[in-house]
mmCIF file of C-alpha atoms and ligand atoms in Angstrom:
data_model
loop_
_atom_site.group_PDB
_atom_site.id
_atom_site.type_symbol
_atom_site.label_atom_id
_atom_site.label_comp_id
_atom_site.label_asym_id
_atom_site.label_seq_id
_atom_site.Cartn_x
_atom_site.Cartn_y
_atom_site.Cartn_z
ATOM 1 C CA MET A 1 17.091 2.159 -4.471
ATOM 2 C CA LYS A 2 17.244 -0.377 -1.686
ATOM 3 C CA TYR A 3 15.470 -3.707 -2.091
ATOM 4 C CA ASN A 4 13.952 -5.420 0.942
ATOM 5 C CA ARG A 5 12.797 -8.971 1.361
ATOM 6 C CA LEU A 6 9.070 -9.341 1.851
ATOM 7 C CA GLY A 7 9.379 -10.485 5.474
ATOM 8 C CA ARG A 8 10.848 -13.987 5.502
ATOM 9 C CA ALA A 9 9.933 -14.590 1.847
ATOM 10 C CA GLY A 10 12.694 -14.467 -0.748
ATOM 11 C CA LEU A 11 10.906 -11.894 -2.909
ATOM 12 C CA LYS A 12 12.667 -8.523 -3.093
ATOM 13 C CA LEU A 13 10.628 -5.326 -3.194
ATOM 14 C CA SER A 14 11.957 -1.829 -3.832
ATOM 15 C CA GLU A 15 11.661 0.084 -0.559
ATOM 16 C CA LEU A 16 9.558 2.662 -2.412
ATOM 17 C CA SER A 17 6.736 1.429 -4.615
ATOM 18 C CA PHE A 18 3.912 3.073 -6.574
ATOM 19 C CA GLY A 19 0.150 2.646 -6.193
ATOM 20 C CA ALA A 20 -2.930 3.395 -8.271
ATOM 21 C CA TRP A 21 -5.604 4.415 -5.724
ATOM 22 C CA ILE A 22 -7.669 7.486 -6.704
ATOM 23 C CA THR A 23 -5.070 8.752 -9.187
ATOM 24 C CA PHE A 24 -5.101 6.164 -12.023
ATOM 25 C CA GLY A 25 -8.011 7.010 -14.302
ATOM 26 C CA ALA A 26 -9.320 10.039 -12.395
ATOM 27 C CA GLN A 27 -6.126 12.151 -12.455
ATOM 28 C CA LEU A 28 -3.721 10.192 -14.666
ATOM 29 C CA ASP A 29 -4.803 9.033 -18.125
ATOM 30 C CA VAL A 30 -3.118 6.169 -19.938
ATOM 31 C CA ALA A 31 -0.242 8.335 -21.224
ATOM 32 C CA ALA A 32 0.388 9.786 -17.751
ATOM 33 C CA VAL A 33 0.194 6.331 -16.109
ATOM 34 C CA LYS A 34 2.755 5.027 -18.608
ATOM 35 C CA LYS A 35 5.074 7.978 -17.993
ATOM 36 C CA SER A 36 4.769 7.776 -14.193
ATOM 37 C CA MET A 37 5.337 4.033 -14.059
ATOM 38 C CA ARG A 38 8.335 4.349 -16.384
ATOM 39 C CA LEU A 39 9.781 7.171 -14.258
ATOM 40 C CA ALA A 40 9.298 5.152 -11.059
ATOM 41 C CA PHE A 41 10.864 2.083 -12.675
ATOM 42 C CA GLU A 42 13.861 4.057 -13.913
ATOM 43 C CA ARG A 43 14.421 5.234 -10.335
ATOM 44 C CA GLY A 44 14.460 1.620 -9.160
ATOM 45 C CA VAL A 45 10.799 0.964 -8.246
ATOM 46 C CA ASN A 46 9.907 -2.636 -9.039
ATOM 47 C CA PHE A 47 6.557 -2.952 -7.229
ATOM 48 C CA PHE A 48 3.235 -1.558 -8.474
ATOM 49 C CA ASP A 49 0.106 -1.826 -6.337
ATOM 50 C CA ASN A 50 -3.518 -2.049 -7.411
ATOM 51 C CA ALA A 51 -6.957 -3.340 -6.340
ATOM 52 C CA GLU A 52 -10.139 -4.506 -8.035
ATOM 53 C CA ALA A 53 -11.930 -1.596 -6.328
ATOM 54 C CA TYR A 54 -9.704 1.198 -7.661
ATOM 55 C CA GLY A 55 -11.743 3.203 -10.141
ATOM 56 C CA GLY A 56 -14.148 0.254 -10.388
ATOM 57 C CA GLY A 57 -11.514 -1.737 -12.313
ATOM 58 C CA ALA A 58 -10.262 1.165 -14.455
ATOM 59 C CA ALA A 59 -6.983 1.421 -12.497
ATOM 60 C CA GLU A 60 -6.146 -2.215 -13.278
ATOM 61 C CA ARG A 61 -6.935 -1.700 -16.966
ATOM 62 C CA LEU A 62 -4.607 1.322 -17.137
ATOM 63 C CA MET A 63 -1.821 -0.433 -15.251
ATOM 64 C CA GLY A 64 -2.246 -3.447 -17.541
ATOM 65 C CA GLU A 65 -1.829 -1.189 -20.560
ATOM 66 C CA ALA A 66 1.356 0.340 -19.093
ATOM 67 C CA LEU A 67 2.753 -3.068 -18.106
ATOM 68 C CA LYS A 68 2.821 -4.115 -21.770
ATOM 69 C CA ASP A 69 5.977 -1.963 -22.050
ATOM 70 C CA PHE A 70 7.743 -3.872 -19.236
ATOM 71 C CA LYS A 71 9.385 -7.267 -19.041
ATOM 72 C CA ARG A 72 7.089 -9.229 -16.722
ATOM 73 C CA SER A 73 9.902 -10.617 -14.555
ATOM 74 C CA ASP A 74 11.224 -7.077 -13.901
ATOM 75 C CA VAL A 75 8.110 -6.038 -11.984
ATOM 76 C CA VAL A 76 6.125 -7.147 -8.957
ATOM 77 C CA VAL A 77 2.409 -6.492 -9.447
ATOM 78 C CA SER A 78 -0.285 -6.752 -6.823
ATOM 79 C CA THR A 79 -4.020 -6.566 -6.653
ATOM 80 C CA LYS A 80 -6.516 -6.778 -3.823
ATOM 81 C CA ILE A 81 -9.898 -8.454 -3.687
ATOM 82 C CA PHE A 82 -12.892 -7.473 -1.565
ATOM 83 C CA TRP A 83 -15.045 -4.801 -3.244
ATOM 84 C CA GLY A 84 -15.825 -6.205 -6.688
ATOM 85 C CA GLY A 85 -19.359 -4.970 -7.377
ATOM 86 C CA LYS A 86 -22.913 -4.563 -6.158
ATOM 87 C CA GLY A 87 -24.244 -8.147 -6.223
ATOM 88 C CA PRO A 88 -24.443 -10.224 -2.995
ATOM 89 C CA ASN A 89 -21.490 -12.351 -4.109
ATOM 90 C CA ASP A 90 -19.397 -9.605 -5.692
ATOM 91 C CA LYS A 91 -18.001 -8.592 -2.338
ATOM 92 C CA GLY A 92 -16.026 -10.029 0.544
ATOM 93 C CA LEU A 93 -13.741 -13.014 0.966
ATOM 94 C CA ASN A 94 -16.058 -15.911 0.150
ATOM 95 C CA ARG A 95 -14.587 -18.550 -2.152
ATOM 96 C CA LYS A 96 -16.739 -17.496 -5.107
ATOM 97 C CA HIS A 97 -15.790 -13.828 -5.040
ATOM 98 C CA LEU A 98 -12.110 -14.405 -4.230
ATOM 99 C CA ILE A 99 -11.683 -16.703 -7.211
ATOM 100 C CA GLU A 100 -13.974 -14.918 -9.684
ATOM 101 C CA GLY A 101 -12.652 -11.540 -8.503
ATOM 102 C CA THR A 102 -9.068 -12.653 -9.137
ATOM 103 C CA TYR A 103 -9.928 -13.970 -12.614
ATOM 104 C CA ALA A 104 -11.605 -10.655 -13.487
ATOM 105 C CA ALA A 105 -8.654 -8.627 -12.117
ATOM 106 C CA LEU A 106 -6.183 -10.704 -14.172
ATOM 107 C CA GLU A 107 -8.276 -10.110 -17.252
ATOM 108 C CA ARG A 108 -8.270 -6.329 -16.663
ATOM 109 C CA LEU A 109 -4.523 -6.334 -15.972
ATOM 110 C CA ASP A 110 -4.033 -8.616 -18.969
ATOM 111 C CA LEU A 111 -1.672 -10.767 -16.901
ATOM 112 C CA ASP A 112 -1.439 -14.517 -16.312
ATOM 113 C CA TYR A 113 -0.688 -13.985 -12.619
ATOM 114 C CA VAL A 114 -0.104 -11.304 -10.016
ATOM 115 C CA ASP A 115 2.875 -11.558 -7.705
ATOM 116 C CA LEU A 116 0.994 -10.421 -4.622
ATOM 117 C CA LEU A 117 -2.702 -10.989 -3.945
ATOM 118 C CA TYR A 118 -4.362 -9.402 -0.928
ATOM 119 C CA CYS A 119 -7.604 -9.897 0.961
ATOM 120 C CA HIS A 120 -8.399 -6.163 1.010
ATOM 121 C CA ARG A 121 -10.233 -6.216 4.385
ATOM 122 C CA PRO A 122 -11.286 -8.912 6.884
ATOM 123 C CA ASP A 123 -14.720 -10.445 6.163
ATOM 124 C CA PRO A 124 -16.737 -11.332 9.276
ATOM 125 C CA GLU A 125 -19.337 -13.048 7.056
ATOM 126 C CA THR A 126 -16.964 -15.705 5.700
ATOM 127 C CA PRO A 127 -15.365 -18.442 7.855
ATOM 128 C CA ILE A 128 -11.593 -17.989 7.890
ATOM 129 C CA ASP A 129 -10.968 -21.576 6.667
ATOM 130 C CA GLU A 130 -13.001 -20.803 3.500
ATOM 131 C CA THR A 131 -10.813 -17.758 2.790
ATOM 132 C CA VAL A 132 -7.554 -19.585 3.543
ATOM 133 C CA ARG A 133 -8.528 -22.509 1.280
ATOM 134 C CA ALA A 134 -9.515 -20.139 -1.569
ATOM 135 C CA MET A 135 -6.210 -18.229 -1.323
ATOM 136 C CA ASP A 136 -4.335 -21.548 -1.198
ATOM 137 C CA PHE A 137 -6.150 -22.626 -4.373
ATOM 138 C CA LEU A 138 -5.231 -19.364 -6.158
ATOM 139 C CA ILE A 139 -1.570 -19.768 -5.238
ATOM 140 C CA ARG A 140 -1.402 -23.451 -6.193
ATOM 141 C CA ALA A 141 -3.174 -22.756 -9.493
ATOM 142 C CA GLY A 142 -0.460 -20.177 -10.305
ATOM 143 C CA HIS A 143 -2.727 -17.128 -10.329
ATOM 144 C CA ALA A 144 -0.627 -15.450 -7.597
ATOM 145 C CA PHE A 145 2.766 -16.095 -5.999
ATOM 146 C CA TYR A 146 2.146 -14.784 -2.463
ATOM 147 C CA TRP A 147 -1.047 -13.903 -0.623
ATOM 148 C CA GLY A 148 -1.636 -11.479 2.184
ATOM 149 C CA THR A 149 -4.100 -9.350 4.074
ATOM 150 C CA SER A 150 -4.888 -5.656 4.298
ATOM 151 C CA GLU A 151 -6.035 -4.013 7.516
ATOM 152 C CA TRP A 152 -6.627 -7.281 9.345
ATOM 153 C CA SER A 153 -6.169 -7.270 13.122
ATOM 154 C CA ALA A 154 -3.191 -9.124 14.586
ATOM 155 C CA ALA A 155 -5.628 -11.713 16.010
ATOM 156 C CA GLU A 156 -7.170 -12.303 12.557
ATOM 157 C CA ILE A 157 -3.755 -12.735 10.932
ATOM 158 C CA GLU A 158 -2.690 -15.131 13.678
ATOM 159 C CA ARG A 159 -5.889 -17.170 13.157
ATOM 160 C CA ALA A 160 -5.210 -17.339 9.386
ATOM 161 C CA HIS A 161 -1.759 -18.796 10.122
ATOM 162 C CA GLU A 162 -3.171 -21.370 12.557
ATOM 163 C CA VAL A 163 -5.852 -22.441 10.076
ATOM 164 C CA ALA A 164 -3.330 -22.635 7.214
ATOM 165 C CA ARG A 165 -1.113 -24.850 9.370
ATOM 166 C CA GLU A 166 -4.032 -27.118 10.403
ATOM 167 C CA LEU A 167 -5.217 -27.488 6.793
ATOM 168 C CA GLY A 168 -1.783 -27.743 5.158
ATOM 169 C CA CYS A 169 -2.505 -24.558 3.178
ATOM 170 C CA VAL A 170 -0.123 -21.788 2.086
ATOM 171 C CA PRO A 171 -0.098 -19.140 4.867
ATOM 172 C CA PRO A 172 -0.230 -15.369 4.265
ATOM 173 C CA SER A 173 3.143 -13.668 3.665
ATOM 174 C CA MET A 174 2.329 -9.995 4.069
ATOM 175 C CA GLU A 175 -0.027 -7.329 5.380
ATOM 176 C CA GLN A 176 -0.880 -3.990 3.761
ATOM 177 C CA PRO A 177 -1.574 -1.521 6.580
ATOM 178 C CA GLU A 178 -1.816 2.253 6.694
ATOM 179 C CA TYR A 179 1.407 3.651 8.127
ATOM 180 C CA ASN A 180 2.448 7.266 8.452
ATOM 181 C CA LEU A 181 3.418 9.843 11.073
ATOM 182 C CA LEU A 182 -0.246 10.349 11.962
ATOM 183 C CA HIS A 183 -1.193 6.659 12.079
ATOM 184 C CA ARG A 184 1.397 4.431 13.727
ATOM 185 C CA ASP A 185 0.030 2.077 16.373
ATOM 186 C CA ARG A 186 -0.942 -0.966 14.357
ATOM 187 C CA VAL A 187 2.436 -1.317 12.602
ATOM 188 C CA GLU A 188 4.510 -0.319 15.632
ATOM 189 C CA LYS A 189 2.578 -2.051 18.430
ATOM 190 C CA GLU A 190 -0.260 -4.382 17.455
ATOM 191 C CA TYR A 191 1.704 -6.285 14.796
ATOM 192 C CA LEU A 192 4.960 -6.427 16.750
ATOM 193 C CA PRO A 193 4.661 -10.127 17.754
ATOM 194 C CA LEU A 194 3.852 -11.129 14.152
ATOM 195 C CA TYR A 195 7.061 -10.042 12.430
ATOM 196 C CA GLY A 196 9.313 -12.555 14.175
ATOM 197 C CA ARG A 197 6.751 -15.292 14.682
ATOM 198 C CA PHE A 198 5.437 -15.471 11.109
ATOM 199 C CA GLY A 199 8.109 -13.553 9.182
ATOM 200 C CA MET A 200 5.366 -11.166 8.065
ATOM 201 C CA GLY A 201 6.293 -8.524 5.501
ATOM 202 C CA THR A 202 4.439 -5.209 5.159
ATOM 203 C CA THR A 203 3.669 -3.023 2.160
ATOM 204 C CA THR A 204 2.419 0.154 3.789
ATOM 205 C CA TRP A 205 -0.080 2.677 2.387
ATOM 206 C CA SER A 206 -0.760 6.425 2.521
ATOM 207 C CA PRO A 207 2.697 7.541 3.696
ATOM 208 C CA LEU A 208 1.431 11.147 3.391
ATOM 209 C CA ALA A 209 -2.020 10.497 4.929
ATOM 210 C CA SER A 210 -3.576 11.346 1.543
ATOM 211 C CA GLY A 211 -1.288 14.361 1.160
ATOM 212 C CA ILE A 212 -1.824 15.927 4.607
ATOM 213 C CA LEU A 213 1.795 15.142 5.518
ATOM 214 C CA SER A 214 3.091 17.104 2.539
ATOM 215 C CA GLY A 215 1.967 20.271 4.340
ATOM 216 C CA LYS A 216 -0.280 21.243 1.411
ATOM 217 C CA TYR A 217 -3.277 21.574 3.759
ATOM 218 C CA ASP A 218 -1.488 23.741 6.351
ATOM 219 C CA HIS A 219 -3.395 26.826 5.226
ATOM 220 C CA GLY A 220 -6.657 25.377 3.920
ATOM 221 C CA ILE A 221 -7.704 23.009 1.131
ATOM 222 C CA PRO A 222 -6.111 23.873 -2.234
ATOM 223 C CA LYS A 223 -8.404 23.655 -5.247
ATOM 224 C CA GLY A 224 -8.041 20.396 -7.146
ATOM 225 C CA SER A 225 -6.210 18.625 -4.295
ATOM 226 C CA ARG A 226 -7.356 15.188 -3.098
ATOM 227 C CA LEU A 227 -9.307 16.537 -0.130
ATOM 228 C CA ASP A 228 -10.969 19.088 -2.400
ATOM 229 C CA ARG A 229 -11.995 16.361 -4.832
ATOM 230 C CA VAL A 230 -12.850 13.504 -2.446
ATOM 231 C CA GLU A 231 -15.360 14.767 0.086
ATOM 232 C CA TRP A 232 -15.373 11.813 2.508
ATOM 233 C CA LEU A 233 -11.625 12.145 3.102
ATOM 234 C CA ARG A 234 -12.040 15.687 4.463
ATOM 235 C CA GLU A 235 -13.006 14.466 7.942
ATOM 236 C CA TYR A 236 -9.409 13.230 8.371
ATOM 237 C CA LEU A 237 -8.108 16.794 8.194
ATOM 238 C CA THR A 238 -8.204 18.089 11.770
ATOM 239 C CA ALA A 239 -6.641 21.162 13.398
ATOM 240 C CA GLU A 240 -4.409 18.832 15.463
ATOM 241 C CA LYS A 241 -3.010 17.177 12.339
ATOM 242 C CA VAL A 242 -2.342 20.537 10.714
ATOM 243 C CA GLU A 243 -0.480 21.649 13.823
ATOM 244 C CA LYS A 244 1.666 18.499 13.758
ATOM 245 C CA THR A 245 2.349 18.882 10.041
ATOM 246 C CA ARG A 246 3.470 22.468 10.523
ATOM 247 C CA ALA A 247 5.916 21.305 13.226
ATOM 248 C CA LEU A 248 7.215 18.667 10.804
ATOM 249 C CA GLY A 249 7.595 21.382 8.175
ATOM 250 C CA ALA A 250 9.985 23.252 10.477
ATOM 251 C CA ILE A 251 12.142 20.107 10.845
ATOM 252 C CA ALA A 252 12.101 19.548 7.083
ATOM 253 C CA ARG A 253 13.285 23.109 6.473
ATOM 254 C CA GLN A 254 16.239 22.542 8.846
ATOM 255 C CA LEU A 255 17.104 19.428 6.863
ATOM 256 C CA GLY A 256 16.701 21.132 3.508
ATOM 257 C CA CYS A 257 14.007 18.754 2.271
ATOM 258 C CA THR A 258 10.237 18.977 1.802
ATOM 259 C CA THR A 259 7.708 17.903 4.442
ATOM 260 C CA ALA A 260 6.572 15.115 2.101
ATOM 261 C CA GLN A 261 10.136 13.790 1.787
ATOM 262 C CA LEU A 262 10.657 13.900 5.547
ATOM 263 C CA SER A 263 7.382 12.023 6.148
ATOM 264 C CA ILE A 264 8.179 9.316 3.585
ATOM 265 C CA ALA A 265 11.790 8.990 4.779
ATOM 266 C CA TRP A 266 10.505 8.453 8.314
ATOM 267 C CA CYS A 267 8.397 5.471 7.145
ATOM 268 C CA LEU A 268 11.530 3.966 5.562
ATOM 269 C CA LYS A 269 13.326 3.968 8.933
ATOM 270 C CA ASN A 270 11.034 1.247 10.291
ATOM 271 C CA PRO A 271 12.771 -2.118 9.691
ATOM 272 C CA HIS A 272 9.407 -3.917 9.645
ATOM 273 C CA VAL A 273 8.323 -2.021 6.534
ATOM 274 C CA SER A 274 9.157 -3.976 3.370
ATOM 275 C CA SER A 275 7.942 -1.294 0.947
ATOM 276 C CA VAL A 276 6.319 2.126 1.278
ATOM 277 C CA ILE A 277 3.668 2.531 -1.421
ATOM 278 C CA LEU A 278 3.728 6.057 -2.826
ATOM 279 C CA GLY A 279 0.795 7.878 -4.367
ATOM 280 C CA ALA A 280 1.229 10.783 -6.769
ATOM 281 C CA SER A 281 -1.174 12.678 -8.996
ATOM 282 C CA ASN A 282 1.599 14.044 -11.233
ATOM 283 C CA GLU A 283 5.223 13.439 -12.168
ATOM 284 C CA ARG A 284 6.538 16.348 -10.100
ATOM 285 C CA GLN A 285 5.149 14.800 -6.904
ATOM 286 C CA LEU A 286 6.498 11.402 -7.874
ATOM 287 C CA GLU A 287 10.004 12.815 -8.486
ATOM 288 C CA GLU A 288 9.891 14.623 -5.132
ATOM 289 C CA ASN A 289 8.655 11.572 -3.240
ATOM 290 C CA LEU A 290 11.152 9.174 -4.817
ATOM 291 C CA ALA A 291 13.978 11.415 -3.561
ATOM 292 C CA ALA A 292 12.861 10.683 0.038
ATOM 293 C CA ALA A 293 15.217 7.690 0.102
ATOM 294 C CA GLU A 294 18.157 10.122 0.191
ATOM 295 C CA VAL A 295 16.645 11.874 3.214
ATOM 296 C CA ARG A 296 16.222 8.584 5.102
ATOM 297 C CA ASP A 297 19.994 8.259 5.569
ATOM 298 C CA ARG A 298 20.112 11.684 7.224
ATOM 299 C CA LEU A 299 17.520 10.864 9.896
ATOM 300 C CA ASP A 300 19.654 10.152 12.971
ATOM 301 C CA ASP A 301 18.410 9.406 16.493
ATOM 302 C CA ALA A 302 18.290 13.088 17.476
ATOM 303 C CA LEU A 303 16.156 13.973 14.448
ATOM 304 C CA LEU A 304 13.891 10.961 15.003
ATOM 305 C CA ALA A 305 13.331 12.155 18.579
ATOM 306 C CA GLU A 306 12.466 15.638 17.255
ATOM 307 C CA ILE A 307 10.008 14.118 14.800
ATOM 308 C CA ASP A 308 8.444 12.017 17.588
ATOM 309 C CA ALA A 309 8.002 15.138 19.701
ATOM 310 C CA ALA A 310 6.402 17.000 16.781
ATOM 311 C CA VAL A 311 3.671 14.388 16.313
ATOM 312 C CA ARG A 312 3.187 13.294 19.944
HETATM 313 P P1 LIG B 401 -0.301 9.311 0.036
HETATM 314 O O1 LIG B 401 -0.754 9.351 1.447
HETATM 315 O O2 LIG B 401 1.128 9.576 -0.221
HETATM 316 O O3 LIG B 401 -1.211 10.337 -0.782
HETATM 317 C C1 LIG B 401 -0.947 10.565 -2.141
HETATM 318 C C2 LIG B 401 -1.620 11.862 -2.595
HETATM 319 O O4 LIG B 401 -1.078 12.981 -1.890
HETATM 320 C C3 LIG B 401 -1.344 12.128 -4.058
HETATM 321 O O5 LIG B 401 -2.243 11.485 -4.900
HETATM 322 C C4 LIG B 401 -1.437 13.649 -4.117
HETATM 323 O O6 LIG B 401 -2.804 14.040 -4.120
HETATM 324 C C5 LIG B 401 -0.793 14.046 -2.791
HETATM 325 N N1 LIG B 401 0.672 14.158 -2.884
HETATM 326 C C6 LIG B 401 1.575 13.158 -3.064
HETATM 327 N N2 LIG B 401 2.838 13.624 -3.060
HETATM 328 C C7 LIG B 401 2.753 14.947 -2.858
HETATM 329 C C8 LIG B 401 3.706 15.962 -2.758
HETATM 330 N N3 LIG B 401 5.003 15.693 -2.854
HETATM 331 N N4 LIG B 401 3.278 17.244 -2.546
HETATM 332 C C9 LIG B 401 1.964 17.524 -2.448
HETATM 333 N N5 LIG B 401 0.987 16.583 -2.550
HETATM 334 C C10 LIG B 401 1.375 15.305 -2.750
HETATM 335 O O7 LIG B 401 -0.597 7.903 -0.617
HETATM 336 P P2 LIG B 401 -1.998 7.216 -1.066
HETATM 337 O O8 LIG B 401 -3.072 7.505 -0.087
HETATM 338 O O9 LIG B 401 -2.227 7.559 -2.483
HETATM 339 O O10 LIG B 401 -1.605 5.686 -0.932
HETATM 340 C C11 LIG B 401 -0.540 5.148 -1.726
HETATM 341 C C12 LIG B 401 -0.963 3.807 -2.272
HETATM 342 O O11 LIG B 401 -1.237 2.906 -1.201
HETATM 343 C C13 LIG B 401 -2.254 3.792 -3.109
HETATM 344 O O12 LIG B 401 -2.053 4.215 -4.421
HETATM 345 C C14 LIG B 401 -2.638 2.339 -3.020
HETATM 346 O O13 LIG B 401 -1.872 1.581 -3.926
HETATM 347 C C15 LIG B 401 -2.249 1.975 -1.584
HETATM 348 N N6 LIG B 401 -3.412 2.076 -0.673
HETATM 349 C C16 LIG B 401 -3.863 0.916 -0.092
HETATM 350 C C17 LIG B 401 -4.951 0.916 0.749
HETATM 351 C C18 LIG B 401 -5.439 -0.360 1.340
HETATM 352 O O14 LIG B 401 -6.538 -0.381 1.914
HETATM 353 N N7 LIG B 401 -4.696 -1.433 1.258
HETATM 354 C C19 LIG B 401 -5.691 2.161 1.056
HETATM 355 C C20 LIG B 401 -5.095 3.340 0.433
HETATM 356 C C21 LIG B 401 -3.995 3.281 -0.374
HETATM 357 P P3 LIG B 401 -3.361 15.381 -4.847
HETATM 358 O O15 LIG B 401 -2.294 15.932 -5.742
HETATM 359 O O16 LIG B 401 -4.572 14.920 -5.585
HETATM 360 O O17 LIG B 401 -3.706 16.305 -3.709
#
């Protein structure tokens, strides 16, 4: 396993990490979460991603249970705050929810601090200085070591840096954007000026576009798969994406790997990606996806051009 710095920060993240969205609680019970996290850790994964919204808090509880078997300094744990509940102040990036939401997440995780704390979406209803000051407070109080954003525009991230500088607050260190062969522009174009200017790290999500890039939907929706179970995600499965995934499948066959491994390995080739967060609903998928790091080294310029052509 390769370890990358989180942008200009000194923290080292395994280039492949493991996240809890949808799977923890709904598909993986406590025993399966423990086994999966242990397997990932044994393969070199040191970063585990979560959010207050995942399973309405259940994913943090399960991860917290599994983390009891780890030495705290061996792992990097994140959570994300935005969707905390139904009340008017249980949502968004206002000072009250950011701080109360973090306290509640720490309680569920049974941790004294998280390493990474994200603002899970931008909040147009909260002034940016209020959010920056609240994140600064959480860092200074020791509840988190680094803070970042998820799916903020480049302009919003830039504004957060300006405000942090003006107020003498800790600036954000990282962004958590979607990044995969079917969703590239933000990471490759929009954020381009931010990497050098702010030393921004990225922990990227949905490397398989919820499984589409494994090729499992090339001939319809298999029973029990994510798109079978989660209705609102089905709109992302289009004929164009299936066609692209089939073309990727042909390249993967040439290489002697799976379409999922090729798709994950491709994400690893981007030097602006600090860690690719994997999702897996069982150990077999996790094993397969973790082996993508070996495929990365075989992706030369000619193959990258073939992949580009397949998804153009
Ligand atoms: P993926 O795009 O890799 O999708 C993972 C899902 O695809 C699995 O749960 C499984 O679903 C299927 N799958 C995975 N591997 C294989 C395989 N080898 N063969 C066949 N099917 C496979 O990642 P996620 O969308 O889960 O995102 C990863 C993590 O990123 C999340 O856990 C979360 O931590 C983070 N995230 C962050 C977001 C944010 O807003 N910041 C948003 C979304 C995710 P199944 O078996 O059920 O079909």
